[in-house]
C-alpha atoms as an extended CHARMM CRD file, in Angstrom:
* protein
*
        77  EXT
         1         1  MET       CA            -25.9340000000        2.2910000000       41.8390000000  PROA      1               0.0000000000
         2         2  PHE       CA            -25.6720000000        5.0100000000       44.4360000000  PROA      2               0.0000000000
         3         3  ARG       CA            -25.4890000000        8.7440000000       43.8150000000  PROA      3               0.0000000000
         4         4  ARG       CA            -23.1280000000       11.2290000000       45.3870000000  PROA      4               0.0000000000
         5         5  ARG       CA            -24.5920000000       13.7020000000       47.8000000000  PROA      5               0.0000000000
         6         6  GLU       CA            -22.6050000000       16.6650000000       46.5270000000  PROA      6               0.0000000000
         7         7  PRO       CA            -24.0580000000       18.2730000000       43.3940000000  PROA      7               0.0000000000
         8         8  VAL       CA            -20.7240000000       18.9560000000       41.6600000000  PROA      8               0.0000000000
         9         9  PRO       CA            -17.5710000000       17.1030000000       42.6370000000  PROA      9               0.0000000000
        10        10  PHE       CA            -15.3990000000       19.9610000000       41.3980000000  PROA      10              0.0000000000
        11        11  ALA       CA            -17.1720000000       22.9840000000       42.8050000000  PROA      11              0.0000000000
        12        12  PHE       CA            -14.0520000000       25.1550000000       42.5440000000  PROA      12              0.0000000000
        13        13  VAL       CA            -14.3680000000       25.0690000000       38.7450000000  PROA      13              0.0000000000
        14        14  ALA       CA            -17.7330000000       26.7960000000       38.9610000000  PROA      14              0.0000000000
        15        15  GLU       CA            -16.2320000000       29.4810000000       41.1970000000  PROA      15              0.0000000000
        16        16  ALA       CA            -13.2770000000       30.1370000000       38.8860000000  PROA      16              0.0000000000
        17        17  ASP       CA            -14.9070000000       33.1130000000       37.1840000000  PROA      17              0.0000000000
        18        18  ARG       CA            -15.1810000000       34.9430000000       40.5230000000  PROA      18              0.0000000000
        19        19  PHE       CA            -11.5510000000       34.3870000000       41.5450000000  PROA      19              0.0000000000
        20        20  ARG       CA             -9.1330000000       37.2660000000       40.9470000000  PROA      20              0.0000000000
        21        21  SER       CA             -5.4330000000       36.9260000000       41.4850000000  PROA      21              0.0000000000
        22        22  ASN       CA             -3.2660000000       39.7910000000       42.6490000000  PROA      22              0.0000000000
        23        23  VAL       CA             -0.1290000000       38.1550000000       41.2400000000  PROA      23              0.0000000000
        24        24  THR       CA              0.8190000000       39.2560000000       37.7600000000  PROA      24              0.0000000000
        25        25  PRO       CA              2.6540000000       36.7600000000       35.5680000000  PROA      25              0.0000000000
        26        26  PRO       CA              6.1480000000       37.6730000000       34.3960000000  PROA      26              0.0000000000
        27        27  PRO       CA              6.3710000000       39.2860000000       30.9570000000  PROA      27              0.0000000000
        28        28  ARG       CA              7.0870000000       36.9840000000       28.0440000000  PROA      28              0.0000000000
        29        29  GLN       CA             10.6210000000       37.0380000000       26.7640000000  PROA      29              0.0000000000
        30        30  ARG       CA             11.0400000000       38.1200000000       23.1820000000  PROA      30              0.0000000000
        31        31  ALA       CA             12.4650000000       35.5700000000       20.7940000000  PROA      31              0.0000000000
        32        32  SER       CA             16.0600000000       36.1720000000       19.8530000000  PROA      32              0.0000000000
        33        33  ALA       CA             17.1910000000       36.6730000000       16.2620000000  PROA      33              0.0000000000
        34        34  GLY       CA             18.5910000000       33.1460000000       16.1780000000  PROA      34              0.0000000000
        35        35  GLU       CA             15.2910000000       31.6380000000       17.3030000000  PROA      35              0.0000000000
        36        36  ILE       CA             13.3670000000       33.6120000000       14.6860000000  PROA      36              0.0000000000
        37        37  ALA       CA             15.8310000000       32.5680000000       11.9820000000  PROA      37              0.0000000000
        38        38  GLY       CA             15.5700000000       28.9460000000       13.0850000000  PROA      38              0.0000000000
        39        39  ARG       CA             11.7810000000       29.0230000000       12.9470000000  PROA      39              0.0000000000
        40        40  CYS       CA             11.8640000000       30.5760000000        9.4680000000  PROA      40              0.0000000000
        41        41  LEU       CA             14.3700000000       27.9900000000        8.2930000000  PROA      41              0.0000000000
        42        42  LEU       CA             12.2320000000       25.1710000000        9.6570000000  PROA      42              0.0000000000
        43        43  ALA       CA              9.1270000000       26.5500000000        7.9390000000  PROA      43              0.0000000000
        44        44  LEU       CA             10.9820000000       26.9370000000        4.6460000000  PROA      44              0.0000000000
        45        45  THR       CA             12.3050000000       23.3780000000        4.9060000000  PROA      45              0.0000000000
        46        46  ILE       CA              8.8120000000       21.9900000000        5.4610000000  PROA      46              0.0000000000
        47        47  VAL       CA              7.3480000000       24.0120000000        2.5890000000  PROA      47              0.0000000000
        48        48  ALA       CA             10.2030000000       22.9980000000        0.2790000000  PROA      48              0.0000000000
        49        49  GLY       CA              9.6590000000       19.3420000000        1.1730000000  PROA      49              0.0000000000
        50        50  LEU       CA              5.9590000000       19.5590000000        0.4060000000  PROA      50              0.0000000000
        51        51  VAL       CA              6.5550000000       21.3540000000       -2.8990000000  PROA      51              0.0000000000
        52        52  GLY       CA              9.2880000000       18.8880000000       -3.8580000000  PROA      52              0.0000000000
        53        53  SER       CA              7.1220000000       15.8870000000       -3.1140000000  PROA      53              0.0000000000
        54        54  LEU       CA              4.3160000000       17.4310000000       -5.1420000000  PROA      54              0.0000000000
        55        55  ILE       CA              6.6170000000       18.0620000000       -8.1010000000  PROA      55              0.0000000000
        56        56  LEU       CA              8.0610000000       14.5480000000       -7.9610000000  PROA      56              0.0000000000
        57        57  GLY       CA              4.6570000000       12.9400000000       -7.4500000000  PROA      57              0.0000000000
        58        58  LEU       CA              2.7530000000       14.6970000000      -10.2400000000  PROA      58              0.0000000000
        59        59  PRO       CA              4.0220000000       12.4250000000      -13.0490000000  PROA      59              0.0000000000
        60        60  ALA       CA              2.8300000000        9.3860000000      -11.1250000000  PROA      60              0.0000000000
        61        61  LEU       CA             -0.5940000000       10.9410000000      -10.5960000000  PROA      61              0.0000000000
        62        62  SER       CA             -1.1210000000       12.1010000000      -14.1580000000  PROA      62              0.0000000000
        63        63  ILE       CA             -3.4110000000       10.0750000000      -16.4040000000  PROA      63              0.0000000000
        64        64  SER       CA             -1.7820000000        9.1970000000      -19.6840000000  PROA      64              0.0000000000
        65        65  HSD       CA             -4.0670000000        9.7000000000      -22.6800000000  PROA      65              0.0000000000
        66        66  THR       CA             -2.0140000000        7.5930000000      -25.0690000000  PROA      66              0.0000000000
        67        67  PRO       CA             -2.6570000000        3.8460000000      -25.1180000000  PROA      67              0.0000000000
        68        68  PRO       CA              0.3510000000        1.7600000000      -24.1440000000  PROA      68              0.0000000000
        69        69  GLN       CA              2.4450000000        0.3960000000      -26.9900000000  PROA      69              0.0000000000
        70        70  THR       CA              2.1690000000       -3.3640000000      -27.3040000000  PROA      70              0.0000000000
        71        71  GLN       CA              4.7460000000       -5.4590000000      -29.0580000000  PROA      71              0.0000000000
        72        72  GLN       CA              3.4360000000       -7.9390000000      -31.5900000000  PROA      72              0.0000000000
        73        73  ALA       CA              5.2090000000      -11.2210000000      -31.9500000000  PROA      73              0.0000000000
        74        74  SER       CA              6.3910000000      -11.9210000000      -35.4700000000  PROA      74              0.0000000000
        75        75  THR       CA              4.9590000000      -15.0330000000      -37.1100000000  PROA      75              0.0000000000
        76        76  ASP       CA              7.7390000000      -15.2740000000      -39.7290000000  PROA      76              0.0000000000
        77        77  ARG       CA             10.0270000000      -18.2760000000      -39.4570000000  PROA      77              0.0000000000
């Protein structure tokens, strides 16, 4: 195998900490009331789904301490 002659193929990454831009990014737009309400509704829906699945799944996960009832066949004829 042959080696490259340059020490780092992406030398601009090492120089990134020295680079300063004079262009400021635009300010972030604030979320509207509808977007905030939609995010809250989505979060509540997810939480309600998790709680509902937990409530419905707990009986299946519980260990029953009573032995199952077995039916005995009658020997009377």
